[in-house]
JSON list of C-alpha atoms in Angstrom, two decimals:
[
{"chain": "H", "resi": 1, "resn": "UNK", "atom": "CA", "xyz": [-18.05, 15.02, 7.65]},
{"chain": "H", "resi": 2, "resn": "UNK", "atom": "CA", "xyz": [-15.47, 12.77, 7.56]},
{"chain": "H", "resi": 3, "resn": "UNK", "atom": "CA", "xyz": [-15.31, 9.18, 9.34]},
{"chain": "H", "resi": 4, "resn": "UNK", "atom": "CA", "xyz": [-12.51, 8.40, 11.42]},
{"chain": "H", "resi": 5, "resn": "UNK", "atom": "CA", "xyz": [-11.01, 5.60, 12.99]},
{"chain": "H", "resi": 6, "resn": "UNK", "atom": "CA", "xyz": [-12.20, 4.71, 15.97]},
{"chain": "H", "resi": 7, "resn": "UNK", "atom": "CA", "xyz": [-9.93, 4.13, 19.17]},
{"chain": "H", "resi": 8, "resn": "UNK", "atom": "CA", "xyz": [-11.43, 1.21, 20.44]},
{"chain": "H", "resi": 9, "resn": "UNK", "atom": "CA", "xyz": [-10.32, -0.82, 17.12]},
{"chain": "H", "resi": 10, "resn": "UNK", "atom": "CA", "xyz": [-7.05, 0.02, 19.11]},
{"chain": "H", "resi": 11, "resn": "UNK", "atom": "CA", "xyz": [-7.26, -1.55, 22.06]},
{"chain": "H", "resi": 12, "resn": "UNK", "atom": "CA", "xyz": [-9.93, -4.20, 21.06]},
{"chain": "H", "resi": 13, "resn": "UNK", "atom": "CA", "xyz": [-6.39, -5.54, 18.41]},
{"chain": "H", "resi": 14, "resn": "UNK", "atom": "CA", "xyz": [-4.15, -5.21, 21.70]},
{"chain": "H", "resi": 15, "resn": "UNK", "atom": "CA", "xyz": [-6.78, -7.38, 23.84]},
{"chain": "H", "resi": 16, "resn": "UNK", "atom": "CA", "xyz": [-6.81, -9.85, 20.78]},
{"chain": "H", "resi": 17, "resn": "UNK", "atom": "CA", "xyz": [-3.22, -9.95, 20.78]},
{"chain": "H", "resi": 18, "resn": "UNK", "atom": "CA", "xyz": [-2.88, -11.32, 24.18]},
{"chain": "H", "resi": 19, "resn": "UNK", "atom": "CA", "xyz": [-5.81, -13.45, 23.62]},
{"chain": "H", "resi": 20, "resn": "UNK", "atom": "CA", "xyz": [-5.71, -15.04, 20.14]},
{"chain": "H", "resi": 21, "resn": "UNK", "atom": "CA", "xyz": [-7.15, -17.82, 19.91]},
{"chain": "H", "resi": 22, "resn": "UNK", "atom": "CA", "xyz": [-11.55, -18.52, 18.49]},
{"chain": "H", "resi": 23, "resn": "UNK", "atom": "CA", "xyz": [-13.20, -19.11, 21.87]},
{"chain": "H", "resi": 24, "resn": "UNK", "atom": "CA", "xyz": [-12.05, -15.32, 22.64]},
{"chain": "H", "resi": 25, "resn": "UNK", "atom": "CA", "xyz": [-12.69, -14.07, 19.14]},
{"chain": "H", "resi": 26, "resn": "UNK", "atom": "CA", "xyz": [-15.74, -15.40, 19.74]},
{"chain": "H", "resi": 27, "resn": "UNK", "atom": "CA", "xyz": [-16.87, -14.20, 22.53]},
{"chain": "H", "resi": 28, "resn": "UNK", "atom": "CA", "xyz": [-15.84, -10.67, 22.04]},
{"chain": "H", "resi": 29, "resn": "UNK", "atom": "CA", "xyz": [-17.79, -10.91, 17.73]},
{"chain": "H", "resi": 30, "resn": "UNK", "atom": "CA", "xyz": [-19.64, -8.34, 18.43]},
{"chain": "H", "resi": 31, "resn": "UNK", "atom": "CA", "xyz": [-17.44, -6.06, 19.38]},
{"chain": "H", "resi": 32, "resn": "UNK", "atom": "CA", "xyz": [-15.69, -6.79, 16.19]},
{"chain": "H", "resi": 33, "resn": "UNK", "atom": "CA", "xyz": [-17.97, -6.27, 14.20]},
{"chain": "H", "resi": 34, "resn": "UNK", "atom": "CA", "xyz": [-19.55, -3.19, 15.14]},
{"chain": "H", "resi": 35, "resn": "UNK", "atom": "CA", "xyz": [-15.39, -1.72, 15.02]},
{"chain": "H", "resi": 36, "resn": "UNK", "atom": "CA", "xyz": [-15.08, -3.97, 11.80]},
{"chain": "H", "resi": 37, "resn": "UNK", "atom": "CA", "xyz": [-18.73, -1.77, 10.42]},
{"chain": "H", "resi": 38, "resn": "UNK", "atom": "CA", "xyz": [-16.93, 1.75, 11.50]},
{"chain": "H", "resi": 39, "resn": "UNK", "atom": "CA", "xyz": [-13.51, 0.90, 9.58]},
{"chain": "H", "resi": 40, "resn": "UNK", "atom": "CA", "xyz": [-15.07, -0.19, 6.88]},
{"chain": "H", "resi": 41, "resn": "UNK", "atom": "CA", "xyz": [-17.35, 3.30, 6.09]},
{"chain": "H", "resi": 42, "resn": "UNK", "atom": "CA", "xyz": [-13.87, 4.60, 6.65]},
{"chain": "H", "resi": 43, "resn": "UNK", "atom": "CA", "xyz": [-12.51, 2.81, 3.51]},
{"chain": "H", "resi": 44, "resn": "UNK", "atom": "CA", "xyz": [-15.73, 3.74, 1.21]},
{"chain": "H", "resi": 45, "resn": "UNK", "atom": "CA", "xyz": [-15.49, 7.33, 1.96]},
{"chain": "H", "resi": 46, "resn": "UNK", "atom": "CA", "xyz": [-11.43, 7.49, 1.64]},
{"chain": "H", "resi": 47, "resn": "UNK", "atom": "CA", "xyz": [-12.27, 5.47, -2.36]},
{"chain": "H", "resi": 48, "resn": "UNK", "atom": "CA", "xyz": [-14.74, 8.05, -2.63]},
{"chain": "H", "resi": 49, "resn": "UNK", "atom": "CA", "xyz": [-12.84, 10.88, -1.99]},
{"chain": "H", "resi": 50, "resn": "UNK", "atom": "CA", "xyz": [-10.00, 9.05, -4.31]},
{"chain": "H", "resi": 51, "resn": "UNK", "atom": "CA", "xyz": [-12.35, 8.87, -7.42]},
{"chain": "H", "resi": 52, "resn": "UNK", "atom": "CA", "xyz": [-12.54, 12.56, -7.27]},
{"chain": "H", "resi": 53, "resn": "UNK", "atom": "CA", "xyz": [-8.84, 12.79, -8.11]},
{"chain": "H", "resi": 54, "resn": "UNK", "atom": "CA", "xyz": [-8.38, 9.27, -9.88]},
{"chain": "H", "resi": 55, "resn": "UNK", "atom": "CA", "xyz": [-10.34, 5.82, -10.86]},
{"chain": "H", "resi": 56, "resn": "UNK", "atom": "CA", "xyz": [-10.61, 3.14, -8.71]},
{"chain": "H", "resi": 57, "resn": "UNK", "atom": "CA", "xyz": [-12.22, 0.13, -10.04]},
{"chain": "H", "resi": 58, "resn": "UNK", "atom": "CA", "xyz": [-11.82, -1.76, -6.97]},
{"chain": "H", "resi": 59, "resn": "UNK", "atom": "CA", "xyz": [-11.53, -1.51, -3.53]},
{"chain": "H", "resi": 60, "resn": "UNK", "atom": "CA", "xyz": [-10.50, -4.79, -1.11]},
{"chain": "H", "resi": 61, "resn": "UNK", "atom": "CA", "xyz": [-11.01, -4.73, 2.80]},
{"chain": "H", "resi": 62, "resn": "UNK", "atom": "CA", "xyz": [-8.63, -7.74, 3.51]},
{"chain": "H", "resi": 63, "resn": "UNK", "atom": "CA", "xyz": [-10.54, -10.12, 6.30]},
{"chain": "H", "resi": 64, "resn": "UNK", "atom": "CA", "xyz": [-9.39, -10.33, 10.15]},
{"chain": "H", "resi": 65, "resn": "UNK", "atom": "CA", "xyz": [-8.67, -14.14, 9.19]},
{"chain": "H", "resi": 66, "resn": "UNK", "atom": "CA", "xyz": [-5.44, -15.54, 8.77]},
{"chain": "H", "resi": 67, "resn": "UNK", "atom": "CA", "xyz": [-4.15, -18.30, 6.38]},
{"chain": "H", "resi": 68, "resn": "UNK", "atom": "CA", "xyz": [-2.38, -20.16, 8.50]},
{"chain": "H", "resi": 69, "resn": "UNK", "atom": "CA", "xyz": [-1.33, -23.75, 5.94]},
{"chain": "H", "resi": 70, "resn": "UNK", "atom": "CA", "xyz": [2.09, -22.59, 4.98]},
{"chain": "H", "resi": 71, "resn": "UNK", "atom": "CA", "xyz": [2.68, -19.98, 8.41]},
{"chain": "H", "resi": 72, "resn": "UNK", "atom": "CA", "xyz": [4.98, -21.41, 11.93]},
{"chain": "H", "resi": 73, "resn": "UNK", "atom": "CA", "xyz": [2.72, -18.76, 13.26]},
{"chain": "H", "resi": 74, "resn": "UNK", "atom": "CA", "xyz": [-0.68, -20.86, 13.78]},
{"chain": "H", "resi": 75, "resn": "UNK", "atom": "CA", "xyz": [-2.58, -17.97, 15.70]},
{"chain": "H", "resi": 76, "resn": "UNK", "atom": "CA", "xyz": [-5.92, -17.61, 13.96]},
{"chain": "H", "resi": 77, "resn": "UNK", "atom": "CA", "xyz": [-6.82, -13.90, 13.10]},
{"chain": "H", "resi": 78, "resn": "UNK", "atom": "CA", "xyz": [-5.09, -10.36, 12.50]},
{"chain": "H", "resi": 79, "resn": "UNK", "atom": "CA", "xyz": [-4.34, -7.85, 14.74]},
{"chain": "H", "resi": 80, "resn": "UNK", "atom": "CA", "xyz": [-4.64, -5.43, 12.18]},
{"chain": "H", "resi": 81, "resn": "UNK", "atom": "CA", "xyz": [-6.94, -4.06, 9.47]},
{"chain": "H", "resi": 82, "resn": "UNK", "atom": "CA", "xyz": [-5.54, -3.38, 5.97]},
{"chain": "H", "resi": 83, "resn": "UNK", "atom": "CA", "xyz": [-7.58, -2.44, 2.63]},
{"chain": "H", "resi": 84, "resn": "UNK", "atom": "CA", "xyz": [-6.13, -1.96, -1.11]},
{"chain": "H", "resi": 85, "resn": "UNK", "atom": "CA", "xyz": [-7.34, 0.61, -3.56]},
{"chain": "H", "resi": 86, "resn": "UNK", "atom": "CA", "xyz": [-7.03, -0.94, -7.58]},
{"chain": "H", "resi": 87, "resn": "UNK", "atom": "CA", "xyz": [-6.69, 1.91, -10.04]},
{"chain": "H", "resi": 88, "resn": "UNK", "atom": "CA", "xyz": [-8.56, 1.29, -13.38]},
{"chain": "H", "resi": 89, "resn": "UNK", "atom": "CA", "xyz": [-6.23, -0.94, -15.37]},
{"chain": "H", "resi": 90, "resn": "UNK", "atom": "CA", "xyz": [-4.85, -1.14, -18.17]},
{"chain": "H", "resi": 91, "resn": "UNK", "atom": "CA", "xyz": [-3.86, 2.03, -18.32]},
{"chain": "H", "resi": 92, "resn": "UNK", "atom": "CA", "xyz": [-3.32, 3.37, -14.99]},
{"chain": "H", "resi": 93, "resn": "UNK", "atom": "CA", "xyz": [-0.98, 1.65, -12.84]},
{"chain": "H", "resi": 94, "resn": "UNK", "atom": "CA", "xyz": [-0.19, 1.11, -9.05]},
{"chain": "H", "resi": 95, "resn": "UNK", "atom": "CA", "xyz": [-2.13, 0.87, -6.06]},
{"chain": "H", "resi": 96, "resn": "UNK", "atom": "CA", "xyz": [-2.97, 2.54, -2.92]},
{"chain": "H", "resi": 97, "resn": "UNK", "atom": "CA", "xyz": [-3.34, 0.97, 0.50]},
{"chain": "H", "resi": 98, "resn": "UNK", "atom": "CA", "xyz": [-4.30, 1.91, 4.08]},
{"chain": "H", "resi": 99, "resn": "UNK", "atom": "CA", "xyz": [-3.38, -0.37, 7.52]},
{"chain": "H", "resi": 100, "resn": "UNK", "atom": "CA", "xyz": [-4.22, 0.09, 10.27]},
{"chain": "H", "resi": 101, "resn": "UNK", "atom": "CA", "xyz": [-2.27, -1.46, 13.78]},
{"chain": "H", "resi": 102, "resn": "UNK", "atom": "CA", "xyz": [-1.84, -0.34, 17.27]},
{"chain": "H", "resi": 103, "resn": "UNK", "atom": "CA", "xyz": [0.95, 0.42, 19.18]},
{"chain": "H", "resi": 104, "resn": "UNK", "atom": "CA", "xyz": [1.42, 3.21, 16.15]},
{"chain": "H", "resi": 105, "resn": "UNK", "atom": "CA", "xyz": [2.05, 0.67, 12.96]},
{"chain": "H", "resi": 106, "resn": "UNK", "atom": "CA", "xyz": [0.07, 1.89, 11.13]},
{"chain": "H", "resi": 107, "resn": "UNK", "atom": "CA", "xyz": [1.09, 2.86, 7.60]},
{"chain": "H", "resi": 108, "resn": "UNK", "atom": "CA", "xyz": [-0.35, 3.88, 3.97]},
{"chain": "H", "resi": 109, "resn": "UNK", "atom": "CA", "xyz": [2.03, 2.53, 1.25]},
{"chain": "H", "resi": 110, "resn": "UNK", "atom": "CA", "xyz": [1.79, 3.02, -2.52]},
{"chain": "H", "resi": 111, "resn": "UNK", "atom": "CA", "xyz": [3.08, 1.62, -5.50]},
{"chain": "H", "resi": 112, "resn": "UNK", "atom": "CA", "xyz": [3.93, -2.12, -7.03]},
{"chain": "H", "resi": 113, "resn": "UNK", "atom": "CA", "xyz": [4.71, -4.70, -4.86]},
{"chain": "H", "resi": 114, "resn": "UNK", "atom": "CA", "xyz": [5.89, -7.77, -6.68]},
{"chain": "H", "resi": 115, "resn": "UNK", "atom": "CA", "xyz": [4.94, -7.20, -9.97]},
{"chain": "H", "resi": 116, "resn": "UNK", "atom": "CA", "xyz": [4.51, -9.07, -13.11]},
{"chain": "H", "resi": 117, "resn": "UNK", "atom": "CA", "xyz": [7.57, -10.29, -14.52]},
{"chain": "H", "resi": 118, "resn": "UNK", "atom": "CA", "xyz": [7.09, -9.14, -17.65]},
{"chain": "H", "resi": 119, "resn": "UNK", "atom": "CA", "xyz": [6.28, -5.16, -15.89]},
{"chain": "H", "resi": 120, "resn": "UNK", "atom": "CA", "xyz": [9.06, -5.07, -13.38]},
{"chain": "H", "resi": 121, "resn": "UNK", "atom": "CA", "xyz": [11.79, -6.51, -16.86]},
{"chain": "H", "resi": 122, "resn": "UNK", "atom": "CA", "xyz": [9.58, -3.38, -18.87]},
{"chain": "H", "resi": 123, "resn": "UNK", "atom": "CA", "xyz": [10.40, -0.76, -15.62]},
{"chain": "H", "resi": 124, "resn": "UNK", "atom": "CA", "xyz": [14.15, -2.39, -15.23]},
{"chain": "H", "resi": 125, "resn": "UNK", "atom": "CA", "xyz": [14.60, -1.19, -18.98]},
{"chain": "H", "resi": 126, "resn": "UNK", "atom": "CA", "xyz": [13.22, 2.05, -19.44]},
{"chain": "H", "resi": 127, "resn": "UNK", "atom": "CA", "xyz": [15.86, 2.68, -16.21]},
{"chain": "H", "resi": 128, "resn": "UNK", "atom": "CA", "xyz": [19.14, 0.94, -18.10]},
{"chain": "H", "resi": 129, "resn": "UNK", "atom": "CA", "xyz": [17.87, 3.61, -20.33]},
{"chain": "H", "resi": 130, "resn": "UNK", "atom": "CA", "xyz": [17.51, 7.23, -18.36]},
{"chain": "H", "resi": 131, "resn": "UNK", "atom": "CA", "xyz": [16.31, 7.06, -15.16]},
{"chain": "H", "resi": 132, "resn": "UNK", "atom": "CA", "xyz": [16.31, 11.17, -14.48]},
{"chain": "H", "resi": 133, "resn": "UNK", "atom": "CA", "xyz": [12.97, 11.24, -15.17]},
{"chain": "H", "resi": 134, "resn": "UNK", "atom": "CA", "xyz": [11.90, 8.82, -11.44]},
{"chain": "H", "resi": 135, "resn": "UNK", "atom": "CA", "xyz": [15.28, 10.40, -9.83]},
{"chain": "H", "resi": 136, "resn": "UNK", "atom": "CA", "xyz": [13.56, 14.05, -10.06]},
{"chain": "H", "resi": 137, "resn": "UNK", "atom": "CA", "xyz": [10.52, 12.47, -8.59]},
{"chain": "H", "resi": 138, "resn": "UNK", "atom": "CA", "xyz": [12.08, 11.24, -5.99]},
{"chain": "H", "resi": 139, "resn": "UNK", "atom": "CA", "xyz": [13.95, 13.70, -4.76]},
{"chain": "H", "resi": 140, "resn": "UNK", "atom": "CA", "xyz": [11.41, 16.78, -5.39]},
{"chain": "H", "resi": 141, "resn": "UNK", "atom": "CA", "xyz": [11.10, 18.46, -2.27]},
{"chain": "H", "resi": 142, "resn": "UNK", "atom": "CA", "xyz": [7.48, 17.84, -1.51]},
{"chain": "H", "resi": 143, "resn": "UNK", "atom": "CA", "xyz": [6.98, 14.56, -2.51]},
{"chain": "H", "resi": 144, "resn": "UNK", "atom": "CA", "xyz": [10.07, 13.50, -0.18]},
{"chain": "H", "resi": 145, "resn": "UNK", "atom": "CA", "xyz": [8.84, 15.40, 2.57]},
{"chain": "H", "resi": 146, "resn": "UNK", "atom": "CA", "xyz": [5.12, 12.97, 1.76]},
{"chain": "H", "resi": 147, "resn": "UNK", "atom": "CA", "xyz": [6.87, 9.97, 1.18]},
{"chain": "H", "resi": 148, "resn": "UNK", "atom": "CA", "xyz": [10.50, 9.42, 2.15]},
{"chain": "H", "resi": 149, "resn": "UNK", "atom": "CA", "xyz": [12.69, 6.93, 0.27]},
{"chain": "H", "resi": 150, "resn": "UNK", "atom": "CA", "xyz": [12.10, 4.27, -2.50]},
{"chain": "H", "resi": 151, "resn": "UNK", "atom": "CA", "xyz": [11.36, 1.02, -0.54]},
{"chain": "H", "resi": 152, "resn": "UNK", "atom": "CA", "xyz": [11.33, -2.56, -1.60]},
{"chain": "H", "resi": 153, "resn": "UNK", "atom": "CA", "xyz": [13.21, -6.11, -1.51]},
{"chain": "H", "resi": 154, "resn": "UNK", "atom": "CA", "xyz": [15.70, -5.51, -3.58]},
{"chain": "H", "resi": 155, "resn": "UNK", "atom": "CA", "xyz": [18.63, -7.77, -5.05]},
{"chain": "H", "resi": 156, "resn": "UNK", "atom": "CA", "xyz": [22.06, -7.84, -3.58]},
{"chain": "H", "resi": 157, "resn": "UNK", "atom": "CA", "xyz": [23.85, -7.44, -7.65]},
{"chain": "H", "resi": 158, "resn": "UNK", "atom": "CA", "xyz": [22.21, -7.15, -11.15]},
{"chain": "H", "resi": 159, "resn": "UNK", "atom": "CA", "xyz": [19.12, -9.17, -12.53]},
{"chain": "H", "resi": 160, "resn": "UNK", "atom": "CA", "xyz": [20.33, -11.37, -15.32]},
{"chain": "H", "resi": 161, "resn": "UNK", "atom": "CA", "xyz": [21.27, -9.46, -18.73]},
{"chain": "H", "resi": 162, "resn": "UNK", "atom": "CA", "xyz": [21.82, -5.92, -16.58]},
{"chain": "H", "resi": 163, "resn": "UNK", "atom": "CA", "xyz": [25.32, -4.60, -15.85]},
{"chain": "H", "resi": 164, "resn": "UNK", "atom": "CA", "xyz": [25.83, -4.36, -11.99]},
{"chain": "H", "resi": 165, "resn": "UNK", "atom": "CA", "xyz": [27.89, -1.53, -13.23]},
{"chain": "H", "resi": 166, "resn": "UNK", "atom": "CA", "xyz": [25.33, 0.87, -14.75]},
{"chain": "H", "resi": 167, "resn": "UNK", "atom": "CA", "xyz": [24.64, 4.10, -13.29]},
{"chain": "H", "resi": 168, "resn": "UNK", "atom": "CA", "xyz": [21.12, 3.12, -12.85]},
{"chain": "H", "resi": 169, "resn": "UNK", "atom": "CA", "xyz": [21.53, -0.25, -10.89]},
{"chain": "H", "resi": 170, "resn": "UNK", "atom": "CA", "xyz": [20.06, 0.50, -7.56]},
{"chain": "H", "resi": 171, "resn": "UNK", "atom": "CA", "xyz": [16.82, 1.36, -9.22]},
{"chain": "H", "resi": 172, "resn": "UNK", "atom": "CA", "xyz": [16.97, -1.85, -11.88]},
{"chain": "H", "resi": 173, "resn": "UNK", "atom": "CA", "xyz": [18.01, -4.24, -9.15]},
{"chain": "H", "resi": 174, "resn": "UNK", "atom": "CA", "xyz": [14.81, -3.40, -7.04]},
{"chain": "H", "resi": 175, "resn": "UNK", "atom": "CA", "xyz": [12.57, -6.00, -7.52]},
{"chain": "H", "resi": 176, "resn": "UNK", "atom": "CA", "xyz": [8.87, -3.80, -6.43]},
{"chain": "H", "resi": 177, "resn": "UNK", "atom": "CA", "xyz": [8.89, 0.32, -6.03]},
{"chain": "H", "resi": 178, "resn": "UNK", "atom": "CA", "xyz": [6.96, 1.18, -2.74]},
{"chain": "H", "resi": 179, "resn": "UNK", "atom": "CA", "xyz": [6.95, 3.95, -0.77]},
{"chain": "H", "resi": 180, "resn": "UNK", "atom": "CA", "xyz": [5.81, 4.08, 2.36]},
{"chain": "H", "resi": 181, "resn": "UNK", "atom": "CA", "xyz": [3.95, 6.83, 5.54]},
{"chain": "H", "resi": 182, "resn": "UNK", "atom": "CA", "xyz": [4.09, 5.73, 8.71]},
{"chain": "H", "resi": 183, "resn": "UNK", "atom": "CA", "xyz": [1.28, 7.34, 11.20]},
{"chain": "H", "resi": 184, "resn": "UNK", "atom": "CA", "xyz": [0.96, 7.12, 15.47]},
{"chain": "H", "resi": 185, "resn": "UNK", "atom": "CA", "xyz": [-2.38, 5.75, 17.22]},
{"chain": "H", "resi": 186, "resn": "UNK", "atom": "CA", "xyz": [-3.49, 9.36, 17.67]},
{"chain": "H", "resi": 187, "resn": "UNK", "atom": "CA", "xyz": [-3.20, 10.65, 14.37]},
{"chain": "H", "resi": 188, "resn": "UNK", "atom": "CA", "xyz": [-5.30, 7.96, 12.89]},
{"chain": "H", "resi": 189, "resn": "UNK", "atom": "CA", "xyz": [-7.77, 8.48, 15.29]},
{"chain": "H", "resi": 190, "resn": "UNK", "atom": "CA", "xyz": [-7.92, 12.19, 14.42]},
{"chain": "H", "resi": 191, "resn": "UNK", "atom": "CA", "xyz": [-10.77, 13.72, 12.48]},
{"chain": "H", "resi": 192, "resn": "UNK", "atom": "CA", "xyz": [-7.87, 15.34, 9.58]},
{"chain": "H", "resi": 193, "resn": "UNK", "atom": "CA", "xyz": [-7.07, 12.21, 9.18]},
{"chain": "H", "resi": 194, "resn": "UNK", "atom": "CA", "xyz": [-9.16, 11.20, 6.25]},
{"chain": "H", "resi": 195, "resn": "UNK", "atom": "CA", "xyz": [-7.82, 14.57, 4.56]},
{"chain": "H", "resi": 196, "resn": "UNK", "atom": "CA", "xyz": [-4.25, 13.37, 4.96]},
{"chain": "H", "resi": 197, "resn": "UNK", "atom": "CA", "xyz": [-4.51, 10.08, 3.62]},
{"chain": "H", "resi": 198, "resn": "UNK", "atom": "CA", "xyz": [-6.07, 11.26, 1.27]},
{"chain": "H", "resi": 199, "resn": "UNK", "atom": "CA", "xyz": [-3.72, 14.54, 0.64]},
{"chain": "H", "resi": 200, "resn": "UNK", "atom": "CA", "xyz": [-0.48, 11.85, 0.63]},
{"chain": "H", "resi": 201, "resn": "UNK", "atom": "CA", "xyz": [-2.50, 9.80, -2.06]},
{"chain": "H", "resi": 202, "resn": "UNK", "atom": "CA", "xyz": [-2.65, 12.67, -4.34]},
{"chain": "H", "resi": 203, "resn": "UNK", "atom": "CA", "xyz": [0.80, 13.46, -3.71]},
{"chain": "H", "resi": 204, "resn": "UNK", "atom": "CA", "xyz": [2.11, 10.11, -5.36]},
{"chain": "H", "resi": 205, "resn": "UNK", "atom": "CA", "xyz": [0.37, 10.83, -8.48]},
{"chain": "H", "resi": 206, "resn": "UNK", "atom": "CA", "xyz": [3.86, 12.33, -10.46]},
{"chain": "H", "resi": 207, "resn": "UNK", "atom": "CA", "xyz": [5.36, 8.76, -9.58]},
{"chain": "H", "resi": 208, "resn": "UNK", "atom": "CA", "xyz": [2.01, 7.06, -10.84]},
{"chain": "H", "resi": 209, "resn": "UNK", "atom": "CA", "xyz": [1.94, 9.23, -13.91]},
{"chain": "H", "resi": 210, "resn": "UNK", "atom": "CA", "xyz": [5.42, 8.30, -14.95]},
{"chain": "H", "resi": 211, "resn": "UNK", "atom": "CA", "xyz": [5.29, 4.65, -14.09]},
{"chain": "H", "resi": 212, "resn": "UNK", "atom": "CA", "xyz": [2.22, 4.17, -16.29]},
{"chain": "H", "resi": 213, "resn": "UNK", "atom": "CA", "xyz": [3.24, 5.92, -19.06]},
{"chain": "H", "resi": 214, "resn": "UNK", "atom": "CA", "xyz": [6.27, 3.24, -18.81]},
{"chain": "H", "resi": 215, "resn": "UNK", "atom": "CA", "xyz": [3.90, 0.26, -18.71]},
{"chain": "H", "resi": 216, "resn": "UNK", "atom": "CA", "xyz": [1.81, 0.84, -21.33]},
{"chain": "H", "resi": 217, "resn": "UNK", "atom": "CA", "xyz": [4.35, 1.91, -23.86]},
{"chain": "H", "resi": 218, "resn": "UNK", "atom": "CA", "xyz": [7.44, -0.54, -25.46]},
{"chain": "H", "resi": 219, "resn": "UNK", "atom": "CA", "xyz": [10.88, 1.08, -25.34]},
{"chain": "H", "resi": 220, "resn": "UNK", "atom": "CA", "xyz": [9.99, 3.47, -28.37]},
{"chain": "H", "resi": 221, "resn": "UNK", "atom": "CA", "xyz": [6.97, 5.55, -26.81]},
{"chain": "H", "resi": 222, "resn": "UNK", "atom": "CA", "xyz": [4.78, 3.49, -29.15]},
{"chain": "H", "resi": 223, "resn": "UNK", "atom": "CA", "xyz": [1.52, 2.63, -27.08]},
{"chain": "H", "resi": 224, "resn": "UNK", "atom": "CA", "xyz": [0.49, -0.85, -26.07]},
{"chain": "H", "resi": 225, "resn": "UNK", "atom": "CA", "xyz": [-3.00, -0.59, -25.69]}
]
């Protein structure tokens, strides 16, 4: 039977958003710990499902405590759950992320968030040489119906050493390569949510297979691992 995200998660975070202080949180911590336990069970079951068709070597569920040292926002607690699933390196690249937040702000994300500079340079060089395979993946109807368009921060112009007039400059100037899919609170709390997330993550594999191949070979196609 599928684990589910309890609806009470949303009401708890809405109340926390209005009372984001240590006194209120400590008074309501038993409720939070019970909800956290159920949400962790969902993440763990999703991890098991992912390992049926992929190799996940690490699940990281982020703590509710915010790091406020360098932030103007000094509220001490996050008002969402977040967890990332890391694929087995070095041969498998990319990662999965699940974000649970009220007011229909939940989403899943996949791809390469702030990739290492060497990986980013290798990806850009690949697109400089040929981006036809990447464009075929992005334009596939089934893929696009799940993930929409590629998103992520990008430079306003070409990276150093690249031609700003290059035909693939839209891909080359990206600083990250991310796909996301949003969900309503009703969808997240449904019995089918686990299946939907797993199937969505499964459908990203053409992108991951391509990127893993790029990042484990040089420009001549010779293996680096």
